[in-house]
PDB file of C-alpha atoms in Angstrom:
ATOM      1  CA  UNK X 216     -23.927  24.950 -62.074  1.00  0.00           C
ATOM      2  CA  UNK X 217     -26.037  25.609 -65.466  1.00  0.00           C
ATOM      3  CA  UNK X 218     -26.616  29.696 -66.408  1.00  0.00           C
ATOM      4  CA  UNK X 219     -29.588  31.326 -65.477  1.00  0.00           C
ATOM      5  CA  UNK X 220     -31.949  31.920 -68.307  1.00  0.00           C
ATOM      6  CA  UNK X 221     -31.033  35.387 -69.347  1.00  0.00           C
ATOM      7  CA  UNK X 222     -34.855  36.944 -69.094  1.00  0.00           C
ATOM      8  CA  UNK X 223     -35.176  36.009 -65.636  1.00  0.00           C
ATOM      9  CA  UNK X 224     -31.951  37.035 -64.864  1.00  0.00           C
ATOM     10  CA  UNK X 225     -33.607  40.769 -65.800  1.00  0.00           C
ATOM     11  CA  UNK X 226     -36.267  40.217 -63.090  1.00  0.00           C
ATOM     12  CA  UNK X 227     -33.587  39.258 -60.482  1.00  0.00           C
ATOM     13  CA  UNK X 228     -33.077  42.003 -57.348  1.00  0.00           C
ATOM     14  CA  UNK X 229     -29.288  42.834 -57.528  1.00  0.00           C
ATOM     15  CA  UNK X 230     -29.554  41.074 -54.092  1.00  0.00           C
ATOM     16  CA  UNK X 231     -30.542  38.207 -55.158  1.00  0.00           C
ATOM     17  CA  UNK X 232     -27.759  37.933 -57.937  1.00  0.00           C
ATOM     18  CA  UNK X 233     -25.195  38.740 -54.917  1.00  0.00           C
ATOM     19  CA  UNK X 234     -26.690  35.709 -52.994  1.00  0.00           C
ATOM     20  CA  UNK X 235     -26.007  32.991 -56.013  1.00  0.00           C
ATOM     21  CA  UNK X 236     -23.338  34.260 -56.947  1.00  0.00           C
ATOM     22  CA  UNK X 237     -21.702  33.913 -53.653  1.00  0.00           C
ATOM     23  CA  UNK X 238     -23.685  30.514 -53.350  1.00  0.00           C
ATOM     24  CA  UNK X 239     -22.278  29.511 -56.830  1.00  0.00           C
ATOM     25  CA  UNK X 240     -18.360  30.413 -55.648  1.00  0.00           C
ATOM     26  CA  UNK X 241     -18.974  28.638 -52.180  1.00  0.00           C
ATOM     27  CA  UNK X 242     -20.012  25.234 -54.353  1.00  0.00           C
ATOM     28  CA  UNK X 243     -17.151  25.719 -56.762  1.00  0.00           C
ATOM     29  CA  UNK X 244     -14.670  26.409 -53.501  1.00  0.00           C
ATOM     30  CA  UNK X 245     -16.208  22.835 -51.915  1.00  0.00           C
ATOM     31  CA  UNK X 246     -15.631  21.236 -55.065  1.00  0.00           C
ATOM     32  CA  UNK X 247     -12.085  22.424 -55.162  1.00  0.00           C
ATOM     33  CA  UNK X 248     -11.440  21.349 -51.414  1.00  0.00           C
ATOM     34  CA  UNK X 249     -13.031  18.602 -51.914  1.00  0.00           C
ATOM     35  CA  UNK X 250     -10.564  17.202 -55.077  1.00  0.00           C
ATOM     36  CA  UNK X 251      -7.639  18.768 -53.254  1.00  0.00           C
ATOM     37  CA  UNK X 252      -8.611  16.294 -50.384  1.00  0.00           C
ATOM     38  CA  UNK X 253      -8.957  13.343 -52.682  1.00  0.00           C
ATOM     39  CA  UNK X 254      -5.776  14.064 -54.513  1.00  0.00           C
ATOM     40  CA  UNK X 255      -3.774  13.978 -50.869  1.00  0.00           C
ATOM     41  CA  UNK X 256      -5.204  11.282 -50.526  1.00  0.00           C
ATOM     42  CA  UNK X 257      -4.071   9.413 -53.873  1.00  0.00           C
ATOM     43  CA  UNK X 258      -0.827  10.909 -52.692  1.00  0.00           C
ATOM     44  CA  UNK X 259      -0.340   9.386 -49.799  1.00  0.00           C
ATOM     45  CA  UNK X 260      -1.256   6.014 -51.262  1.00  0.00           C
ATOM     46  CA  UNK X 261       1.179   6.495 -53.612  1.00  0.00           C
ATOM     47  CA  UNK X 262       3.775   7.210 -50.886  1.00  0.00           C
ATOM     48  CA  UNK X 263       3.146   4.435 -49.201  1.00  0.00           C
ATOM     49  CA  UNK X 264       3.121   2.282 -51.997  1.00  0.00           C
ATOM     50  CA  UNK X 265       6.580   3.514 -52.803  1.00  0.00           C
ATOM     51  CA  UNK X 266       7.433   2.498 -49.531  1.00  0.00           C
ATOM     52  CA  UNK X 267       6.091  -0.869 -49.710  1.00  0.00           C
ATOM     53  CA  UNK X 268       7.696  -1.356 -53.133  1.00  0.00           C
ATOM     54  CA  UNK X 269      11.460   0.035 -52.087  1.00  0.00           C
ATOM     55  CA  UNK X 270      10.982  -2.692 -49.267  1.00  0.00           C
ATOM     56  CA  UNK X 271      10.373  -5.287 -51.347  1.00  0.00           C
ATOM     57  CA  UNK X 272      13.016  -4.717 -53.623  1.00  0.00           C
ATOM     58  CA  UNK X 273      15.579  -4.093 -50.709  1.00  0.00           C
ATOM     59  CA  UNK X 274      14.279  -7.887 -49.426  1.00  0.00           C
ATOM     60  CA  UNK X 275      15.207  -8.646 -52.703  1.00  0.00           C
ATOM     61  CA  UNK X 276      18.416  -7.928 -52.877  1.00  0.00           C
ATOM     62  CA  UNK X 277      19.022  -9.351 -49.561  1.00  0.00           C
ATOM     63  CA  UNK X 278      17.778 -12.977 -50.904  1.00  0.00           C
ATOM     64  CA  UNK X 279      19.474 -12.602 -54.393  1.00  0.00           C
ATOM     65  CA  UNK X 280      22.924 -11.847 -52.347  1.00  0.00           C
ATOM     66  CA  UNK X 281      22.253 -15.860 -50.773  1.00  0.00           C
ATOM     67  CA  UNK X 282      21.396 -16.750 -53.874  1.00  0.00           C
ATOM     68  CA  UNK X 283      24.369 -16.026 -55.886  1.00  0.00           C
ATOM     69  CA  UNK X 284      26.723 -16.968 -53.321  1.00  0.00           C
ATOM     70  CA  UNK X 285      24.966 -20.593 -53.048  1.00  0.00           C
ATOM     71  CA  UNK X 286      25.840 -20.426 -57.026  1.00  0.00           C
ATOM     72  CA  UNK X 287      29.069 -19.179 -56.813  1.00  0.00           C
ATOM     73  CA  UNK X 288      29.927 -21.699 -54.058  1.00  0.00           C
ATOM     74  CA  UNK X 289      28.678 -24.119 -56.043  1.00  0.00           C
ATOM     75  CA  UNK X 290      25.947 -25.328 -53.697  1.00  0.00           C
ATOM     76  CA  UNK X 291      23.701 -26.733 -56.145  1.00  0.00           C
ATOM     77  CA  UNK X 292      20.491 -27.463 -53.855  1.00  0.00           C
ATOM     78  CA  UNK X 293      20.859 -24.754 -51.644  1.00  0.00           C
ATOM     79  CA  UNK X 294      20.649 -22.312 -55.005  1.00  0.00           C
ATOM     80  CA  UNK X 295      16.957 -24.380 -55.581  1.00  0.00           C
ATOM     81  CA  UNK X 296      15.874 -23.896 -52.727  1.00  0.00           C
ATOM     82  CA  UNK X 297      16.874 -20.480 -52.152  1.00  0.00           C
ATOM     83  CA  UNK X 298      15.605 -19.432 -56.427  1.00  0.00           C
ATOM     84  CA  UNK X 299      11.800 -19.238 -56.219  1.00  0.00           C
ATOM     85  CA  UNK X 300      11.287 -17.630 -52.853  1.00  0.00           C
ATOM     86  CA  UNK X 301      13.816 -15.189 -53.833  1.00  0.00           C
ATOM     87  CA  UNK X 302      12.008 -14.038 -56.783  1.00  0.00           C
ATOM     88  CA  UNK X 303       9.226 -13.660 -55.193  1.00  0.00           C
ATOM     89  CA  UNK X 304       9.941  -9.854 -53.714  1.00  0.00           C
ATOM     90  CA  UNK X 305      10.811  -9.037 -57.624  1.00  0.00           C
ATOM     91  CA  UNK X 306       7.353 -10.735 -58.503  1.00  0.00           C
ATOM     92  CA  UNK X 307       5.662  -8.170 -55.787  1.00  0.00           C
ATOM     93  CA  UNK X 308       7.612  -4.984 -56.944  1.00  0.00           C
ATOM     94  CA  UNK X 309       7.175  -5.565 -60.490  1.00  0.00           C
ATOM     95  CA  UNK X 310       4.754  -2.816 -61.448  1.00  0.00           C
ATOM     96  CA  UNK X 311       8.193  -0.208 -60.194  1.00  0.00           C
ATOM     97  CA  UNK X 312      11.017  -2.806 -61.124  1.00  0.00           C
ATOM     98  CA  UNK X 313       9.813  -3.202 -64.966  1.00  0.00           C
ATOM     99  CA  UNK X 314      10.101   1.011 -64.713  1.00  0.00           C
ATOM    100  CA  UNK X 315      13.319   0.304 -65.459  1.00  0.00           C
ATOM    101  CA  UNK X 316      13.717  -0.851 -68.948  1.00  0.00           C
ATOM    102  CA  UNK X 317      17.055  -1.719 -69.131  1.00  0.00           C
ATOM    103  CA  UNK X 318      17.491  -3.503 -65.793  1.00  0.00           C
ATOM    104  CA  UNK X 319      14.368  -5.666 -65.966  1.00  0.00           C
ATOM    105  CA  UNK X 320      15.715  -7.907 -68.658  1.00  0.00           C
ATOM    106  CA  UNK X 321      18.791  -8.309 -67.352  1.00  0.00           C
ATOM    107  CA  UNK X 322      17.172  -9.820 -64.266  1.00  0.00           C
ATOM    108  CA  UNK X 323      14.350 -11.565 -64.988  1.00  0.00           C
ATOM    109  CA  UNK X 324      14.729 -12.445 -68.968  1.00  0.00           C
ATOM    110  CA  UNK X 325      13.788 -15.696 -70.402  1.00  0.00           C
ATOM    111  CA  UNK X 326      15.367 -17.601 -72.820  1.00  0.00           C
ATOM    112  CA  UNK X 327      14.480 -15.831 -75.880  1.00  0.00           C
ATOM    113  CA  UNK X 328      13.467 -12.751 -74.318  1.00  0.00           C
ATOM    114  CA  UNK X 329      16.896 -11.137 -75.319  1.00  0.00           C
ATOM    115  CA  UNK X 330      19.867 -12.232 -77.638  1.00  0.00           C
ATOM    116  CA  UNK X 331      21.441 -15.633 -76.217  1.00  0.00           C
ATOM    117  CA  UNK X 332      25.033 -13.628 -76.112  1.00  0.00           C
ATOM    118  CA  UNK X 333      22.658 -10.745 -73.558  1.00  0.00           C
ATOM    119  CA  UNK X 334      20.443 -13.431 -71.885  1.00  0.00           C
ATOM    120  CA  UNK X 335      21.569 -13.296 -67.883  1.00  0.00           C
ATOM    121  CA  UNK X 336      19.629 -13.274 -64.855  1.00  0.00           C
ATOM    122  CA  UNK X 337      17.726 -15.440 -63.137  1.00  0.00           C
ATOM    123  CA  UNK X 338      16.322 -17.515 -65.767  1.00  0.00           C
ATOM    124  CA  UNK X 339      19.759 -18.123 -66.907  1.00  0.00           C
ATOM    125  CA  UNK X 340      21.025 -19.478 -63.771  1.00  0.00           C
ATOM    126  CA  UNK X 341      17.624 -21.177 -63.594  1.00  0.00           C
ATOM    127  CA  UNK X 342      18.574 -23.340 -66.835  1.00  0.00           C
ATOM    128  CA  UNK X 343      21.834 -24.283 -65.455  1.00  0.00           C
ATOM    129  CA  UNK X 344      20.440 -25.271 -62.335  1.00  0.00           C
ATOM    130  CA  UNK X 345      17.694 -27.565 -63.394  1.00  0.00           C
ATOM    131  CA  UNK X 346      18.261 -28.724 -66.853  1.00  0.00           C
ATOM    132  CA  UNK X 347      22.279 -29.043 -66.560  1.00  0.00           C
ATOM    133  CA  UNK X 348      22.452 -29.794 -62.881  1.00  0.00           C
ATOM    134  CA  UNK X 349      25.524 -27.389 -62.531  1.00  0.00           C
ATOM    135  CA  UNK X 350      26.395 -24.226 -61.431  1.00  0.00           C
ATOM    136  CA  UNK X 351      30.114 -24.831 -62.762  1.00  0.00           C
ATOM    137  CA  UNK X 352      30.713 -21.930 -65.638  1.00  0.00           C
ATOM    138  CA  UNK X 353      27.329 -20.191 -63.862  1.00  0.00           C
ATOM    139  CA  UNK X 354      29.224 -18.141 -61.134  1.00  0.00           C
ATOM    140  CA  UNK X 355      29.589 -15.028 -64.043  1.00  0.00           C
ATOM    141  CA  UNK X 356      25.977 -14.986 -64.077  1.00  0.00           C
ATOM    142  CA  UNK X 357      25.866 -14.765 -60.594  1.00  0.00           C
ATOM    143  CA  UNK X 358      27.937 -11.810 -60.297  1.00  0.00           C
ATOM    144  CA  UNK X 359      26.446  -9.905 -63.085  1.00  0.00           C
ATOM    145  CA  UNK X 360      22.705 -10.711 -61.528  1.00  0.00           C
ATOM    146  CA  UNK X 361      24.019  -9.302 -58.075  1.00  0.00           C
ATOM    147  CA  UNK X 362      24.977  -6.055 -59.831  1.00  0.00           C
ATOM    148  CA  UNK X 363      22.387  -5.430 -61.718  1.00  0.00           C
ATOM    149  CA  UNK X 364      19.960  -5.913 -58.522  1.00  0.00           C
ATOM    150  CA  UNK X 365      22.425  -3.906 -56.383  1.00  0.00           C
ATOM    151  CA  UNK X 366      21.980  -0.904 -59.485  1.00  0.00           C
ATOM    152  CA  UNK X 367      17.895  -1.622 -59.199  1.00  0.00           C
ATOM    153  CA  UNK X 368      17.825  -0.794 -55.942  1.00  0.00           C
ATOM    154  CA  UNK X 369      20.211   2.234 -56.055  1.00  0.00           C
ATOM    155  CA  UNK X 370      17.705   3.082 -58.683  1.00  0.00           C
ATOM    156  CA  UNK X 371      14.186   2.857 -57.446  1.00  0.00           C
ATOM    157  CA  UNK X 372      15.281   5.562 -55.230  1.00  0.00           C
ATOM    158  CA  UNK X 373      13.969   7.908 -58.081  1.00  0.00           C
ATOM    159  CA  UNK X 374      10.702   6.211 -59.595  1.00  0.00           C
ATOM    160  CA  UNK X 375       7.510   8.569 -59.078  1.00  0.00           C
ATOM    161  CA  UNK X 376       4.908   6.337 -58.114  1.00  0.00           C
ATOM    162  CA  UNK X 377       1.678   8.030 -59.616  1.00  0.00           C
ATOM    163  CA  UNK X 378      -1.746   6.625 -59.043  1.00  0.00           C
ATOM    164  CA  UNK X 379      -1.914   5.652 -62.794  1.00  0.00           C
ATOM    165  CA  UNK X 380       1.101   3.763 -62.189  1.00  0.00           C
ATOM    166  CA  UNK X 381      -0.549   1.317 -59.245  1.00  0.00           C
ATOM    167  CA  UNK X 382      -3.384   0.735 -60.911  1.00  0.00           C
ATOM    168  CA  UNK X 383      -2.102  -0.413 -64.055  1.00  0.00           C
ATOM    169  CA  UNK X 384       0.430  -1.982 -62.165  1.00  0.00           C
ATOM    170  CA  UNK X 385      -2.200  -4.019 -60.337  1.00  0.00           C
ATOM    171  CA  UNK X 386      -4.016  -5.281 -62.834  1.00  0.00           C
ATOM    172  CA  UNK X 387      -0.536  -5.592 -65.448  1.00  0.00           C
ATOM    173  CA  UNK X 388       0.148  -8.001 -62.859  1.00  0.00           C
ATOM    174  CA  UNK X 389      -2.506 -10.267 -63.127  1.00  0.00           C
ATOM    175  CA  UNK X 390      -2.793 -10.302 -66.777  1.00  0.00           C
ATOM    176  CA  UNK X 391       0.756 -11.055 -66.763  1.00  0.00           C
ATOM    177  CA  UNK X 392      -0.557 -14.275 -64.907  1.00  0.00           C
ATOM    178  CA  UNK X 393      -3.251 -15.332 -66.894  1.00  0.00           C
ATOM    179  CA  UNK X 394      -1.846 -14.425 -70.286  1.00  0.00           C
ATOM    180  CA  UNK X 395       1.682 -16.283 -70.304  1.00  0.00           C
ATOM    181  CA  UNK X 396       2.713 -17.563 -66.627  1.00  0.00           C
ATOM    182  CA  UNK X 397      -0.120 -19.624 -67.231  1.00  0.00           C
ATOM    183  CA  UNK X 398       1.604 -21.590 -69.814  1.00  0.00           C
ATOM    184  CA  UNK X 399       4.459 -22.185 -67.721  1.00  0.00           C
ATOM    185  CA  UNK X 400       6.657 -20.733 -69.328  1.00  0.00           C
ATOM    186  CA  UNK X 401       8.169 -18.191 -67.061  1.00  0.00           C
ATOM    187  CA  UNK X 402      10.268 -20.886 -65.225  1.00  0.00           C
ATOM    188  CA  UNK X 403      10.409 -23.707 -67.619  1.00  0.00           C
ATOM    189  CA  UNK X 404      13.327 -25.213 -65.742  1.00  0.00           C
ATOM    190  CA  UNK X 405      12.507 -25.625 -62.278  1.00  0.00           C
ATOM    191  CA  UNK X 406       8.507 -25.137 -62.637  1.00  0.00           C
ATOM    192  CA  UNK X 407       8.309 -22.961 -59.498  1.00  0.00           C
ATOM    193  CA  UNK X 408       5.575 -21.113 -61.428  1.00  0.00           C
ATOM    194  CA  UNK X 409       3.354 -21.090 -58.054  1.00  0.00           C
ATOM    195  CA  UNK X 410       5.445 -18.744 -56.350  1.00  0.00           C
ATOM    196  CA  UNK X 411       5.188 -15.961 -58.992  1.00  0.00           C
ATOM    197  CA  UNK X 412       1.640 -16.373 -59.309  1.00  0.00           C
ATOM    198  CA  UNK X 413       1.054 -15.631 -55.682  1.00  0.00           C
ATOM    199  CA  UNK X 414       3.585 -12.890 -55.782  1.00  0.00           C
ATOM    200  CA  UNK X 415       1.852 -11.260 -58.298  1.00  0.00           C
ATOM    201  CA  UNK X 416      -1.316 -11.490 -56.680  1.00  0.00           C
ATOM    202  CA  UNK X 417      -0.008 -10.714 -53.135  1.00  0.00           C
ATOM    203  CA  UNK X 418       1.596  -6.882 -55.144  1.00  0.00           C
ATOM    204  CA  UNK X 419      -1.583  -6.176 -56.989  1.00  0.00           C
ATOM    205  CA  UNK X 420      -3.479  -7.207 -53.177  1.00  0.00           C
ATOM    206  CA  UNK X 421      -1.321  -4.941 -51.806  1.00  0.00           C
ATOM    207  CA  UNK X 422      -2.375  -1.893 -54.156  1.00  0.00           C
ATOM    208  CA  UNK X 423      -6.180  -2.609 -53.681  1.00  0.00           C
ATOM    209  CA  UNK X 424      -5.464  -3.228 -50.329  1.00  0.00           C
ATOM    210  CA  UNK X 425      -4.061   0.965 -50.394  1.00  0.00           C
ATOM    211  CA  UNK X 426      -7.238   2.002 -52.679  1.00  0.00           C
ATOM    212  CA  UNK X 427      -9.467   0.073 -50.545  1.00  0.00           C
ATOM    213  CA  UNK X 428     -10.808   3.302 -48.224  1.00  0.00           C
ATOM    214  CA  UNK X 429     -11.104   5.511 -51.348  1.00  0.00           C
ATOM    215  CA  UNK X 430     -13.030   3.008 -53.177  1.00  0.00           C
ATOM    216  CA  UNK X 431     -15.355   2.016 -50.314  1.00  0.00           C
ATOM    217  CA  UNK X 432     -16.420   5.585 -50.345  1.00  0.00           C
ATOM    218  CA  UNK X 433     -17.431   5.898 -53.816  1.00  0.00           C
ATOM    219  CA  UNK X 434     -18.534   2.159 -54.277  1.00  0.00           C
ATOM    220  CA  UNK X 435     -18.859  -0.268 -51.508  1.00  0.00           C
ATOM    221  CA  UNK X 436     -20.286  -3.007 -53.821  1.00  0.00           C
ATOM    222  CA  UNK X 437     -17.214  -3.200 -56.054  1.00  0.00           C
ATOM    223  CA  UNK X 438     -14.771  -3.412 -53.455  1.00  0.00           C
ATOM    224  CA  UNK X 439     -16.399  -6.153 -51.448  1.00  0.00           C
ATOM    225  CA  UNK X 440     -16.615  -8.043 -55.089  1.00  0.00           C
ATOM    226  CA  UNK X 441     -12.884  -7.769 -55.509  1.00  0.00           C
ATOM    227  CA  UNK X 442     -12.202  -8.731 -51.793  1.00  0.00           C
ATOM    228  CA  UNK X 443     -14.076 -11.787 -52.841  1.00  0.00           C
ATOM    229  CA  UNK X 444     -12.160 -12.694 -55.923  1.00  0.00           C
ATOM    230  CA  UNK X 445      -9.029 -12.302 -53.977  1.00  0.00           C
ATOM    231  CA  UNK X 446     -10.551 -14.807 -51.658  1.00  0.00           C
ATOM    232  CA  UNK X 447     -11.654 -17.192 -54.554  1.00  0.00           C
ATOM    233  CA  UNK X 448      -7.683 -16.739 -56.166  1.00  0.00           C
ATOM    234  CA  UNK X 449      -6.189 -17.741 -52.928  1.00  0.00           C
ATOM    235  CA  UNK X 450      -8.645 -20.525 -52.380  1.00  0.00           C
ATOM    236  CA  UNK X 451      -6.955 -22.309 -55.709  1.00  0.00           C
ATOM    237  CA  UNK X 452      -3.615 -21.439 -54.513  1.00  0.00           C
ATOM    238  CA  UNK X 453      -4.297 -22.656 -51.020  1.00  0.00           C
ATOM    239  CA  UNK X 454      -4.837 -25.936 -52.563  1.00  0.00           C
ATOM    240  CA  UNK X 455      -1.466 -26.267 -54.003  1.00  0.00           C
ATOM    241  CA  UNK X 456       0.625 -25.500 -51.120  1.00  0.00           C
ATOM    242  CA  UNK X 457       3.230 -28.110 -49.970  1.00  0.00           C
ATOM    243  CA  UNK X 458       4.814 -27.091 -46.948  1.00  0.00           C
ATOM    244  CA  UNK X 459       5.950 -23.719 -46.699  1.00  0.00           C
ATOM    245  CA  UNK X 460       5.650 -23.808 -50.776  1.00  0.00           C
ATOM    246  CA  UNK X 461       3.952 -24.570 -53.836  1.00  0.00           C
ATOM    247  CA  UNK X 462       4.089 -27.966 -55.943  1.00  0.00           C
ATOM    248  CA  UNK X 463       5.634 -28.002 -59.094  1.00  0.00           C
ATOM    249  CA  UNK X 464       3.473 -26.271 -61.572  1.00  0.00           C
ATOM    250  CA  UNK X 465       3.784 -29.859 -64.008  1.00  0.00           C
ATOM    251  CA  UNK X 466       1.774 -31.330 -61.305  1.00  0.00           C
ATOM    252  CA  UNK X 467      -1.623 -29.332 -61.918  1.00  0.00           C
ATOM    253  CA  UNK X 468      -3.966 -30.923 -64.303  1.00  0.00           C
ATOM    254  CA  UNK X 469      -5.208 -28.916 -67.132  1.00  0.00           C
ATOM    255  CA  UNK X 470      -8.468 -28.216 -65.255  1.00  0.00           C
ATOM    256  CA  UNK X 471      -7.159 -26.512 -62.281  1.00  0.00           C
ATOM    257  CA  UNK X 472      -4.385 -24.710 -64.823  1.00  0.00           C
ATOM    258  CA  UNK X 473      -7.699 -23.226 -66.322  1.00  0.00           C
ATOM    259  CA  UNK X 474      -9.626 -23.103 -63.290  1.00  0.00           C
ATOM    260  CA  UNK X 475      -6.612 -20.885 -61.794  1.00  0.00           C
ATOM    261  CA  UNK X 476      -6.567 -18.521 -65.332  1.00  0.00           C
ATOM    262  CA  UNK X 477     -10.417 -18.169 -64.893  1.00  0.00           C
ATOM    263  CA  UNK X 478     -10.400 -16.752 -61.356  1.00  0.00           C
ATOM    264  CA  UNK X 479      -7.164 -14.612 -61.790  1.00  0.00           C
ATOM    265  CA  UNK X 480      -9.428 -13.244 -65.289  1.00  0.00           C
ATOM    266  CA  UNK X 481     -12.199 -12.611 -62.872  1.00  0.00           C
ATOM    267  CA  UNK X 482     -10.499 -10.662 -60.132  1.00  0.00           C
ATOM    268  CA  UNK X 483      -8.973  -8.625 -62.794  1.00  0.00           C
ATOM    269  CA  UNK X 484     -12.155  -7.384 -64.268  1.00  0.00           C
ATOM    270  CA  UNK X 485     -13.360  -5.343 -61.681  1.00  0.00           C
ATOM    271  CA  UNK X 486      -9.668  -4.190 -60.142  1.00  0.00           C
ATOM    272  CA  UNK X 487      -9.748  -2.610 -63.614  1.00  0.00           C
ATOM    273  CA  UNK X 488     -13.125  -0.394 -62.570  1.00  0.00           C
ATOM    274  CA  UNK X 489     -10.829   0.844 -59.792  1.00  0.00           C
ATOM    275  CA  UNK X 490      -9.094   3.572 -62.215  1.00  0.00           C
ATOM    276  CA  UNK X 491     -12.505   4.801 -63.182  1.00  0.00           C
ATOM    277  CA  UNK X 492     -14.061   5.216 -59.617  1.00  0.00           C
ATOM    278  CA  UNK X 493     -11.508   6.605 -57.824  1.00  0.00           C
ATOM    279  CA  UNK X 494     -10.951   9.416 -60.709  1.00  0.00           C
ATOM    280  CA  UNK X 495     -14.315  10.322 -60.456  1.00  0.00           C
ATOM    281  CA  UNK X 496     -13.319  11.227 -56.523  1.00  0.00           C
TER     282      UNK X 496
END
């Protein structure tokens, strides 16, 4: 509320100044219930979030536990079939599992990523699955993955999931897409690129999908536009489906590689606006 211009002021009954000012503190008290009510709010999509995200990784660890023993047994196709899907609860989760610096290339570095003598994981036991056609000499990497995921989730226990945090985290996740899974080069063994793009996009769904009431308050327009390029995303994606999976990411043409960048680019734009709408609650 601006200041009164100090010569009227003068003219004012003392009454009259008793009035605004108890009109000015009511406003001010409004505005203070008002962001106390928005901020429980942001608080309680951040607790659910959490939720979601603890889930996710405790799913994970479930399918990385049939994972590694298909390894260690030695069961080479069982391990394929069992890799991508598996990943895919990381993929969700990422936004809290990359909180943890140390654990997150330990699990999911790539060749390169990390000194070859430090490089474990997934991606590891990726290469020797695909490219060697083995799992013999594999079954350390197996045992060291299952630890480390078995520490993650002892660990996300603590993460503080701030509103910041998801909606970074949503759209981290789809630049993370259209910047360098695009290229293929996140499983470059076994080309099961698909399923991380839809995890990705499923997790950073899955925040909009908790921001969604908050947002359709303050700007209905916006959120039916990113509703729609979720729609358009999973269109492409719906295309590529093969059973209760996705093709091998070699088999897309360059067009609908691009095609698939351009709409993840798109939905990303305005899941960005989210940040500045919902502060201004």
């Amino acid at each position: 509320m601006k200041k009164a211009n100090a010569s009227l002021a003068v003219l004012l009954s003392t009454s009259l100044l008793f009035g605004c000012a108890q009109e000015k503190e009511g406003t001010e008290q409004a505005d203070d219930n008002a962001k106390e009510v928005s901020a429980s709010k942001l608080d309680d999509v951040s607790t659910e979030y959490r939720e979601y995200a603890i889930g996710e990784i405790e799913e994970f660890v479930n399918a990385t536990e049939k994972f590694t023993t298909a390894v260690s047994a030695g069961d080479i196709e069982k391990a394929k079939e069992l890799y991508a899907p598996a990943r895919m609860h990381y993929e969700r989760a990422e936004p809290i599992a990359e909180v943890f610096g140390d654990l997150d290339p330990k699990i999911d570095a790539r060749e390169g990523d990390v000194k070859d003598e430090e490089w474990g994981g997934y991606h590891r036991i990726e290469m020797g699955l695909w490219q060697e056609n083995t799992t013999k000499g594999y079954e350390k990497y197996a045992d060291q993955l299952m630890n480390d995921v078995n520490l993650l989730r002892a660990k996300v226990e603590t993460v503080e999931v701030t509103p910041d945090l998801l909606i970074t985290g949503a759209v981290d996740l789809l630049n993370e897409v259209s910047t360098s899974k695009v290229t293929g080069e996140e499983d470059r063994y076994s080309h099961t690129d698909l399923y991380d793009f839809v995890a990705n996009v499923e997790g950073a769904e899955k925040i909009y999908d908790l921001l969604t009431p908050a947002l359709k308050e303050k700007d209905a327009k916006l959120a039916a536009e990113i509703q729609q390029r979720f729609d358009d995303v999973y269109a492409l994606l719906e295309k590529h489906k093969e059973g209760n999976g996705y093709i091998s990411y070699t088999d897309l043409k360059e067009a609908e590689v691009k095609e698939l960048s351009q709409a993840i680019d798109a939905l990303a734009e305005p899941l960005s606006q989210i940040g500045i709408v919902t502060e201004e609650s």
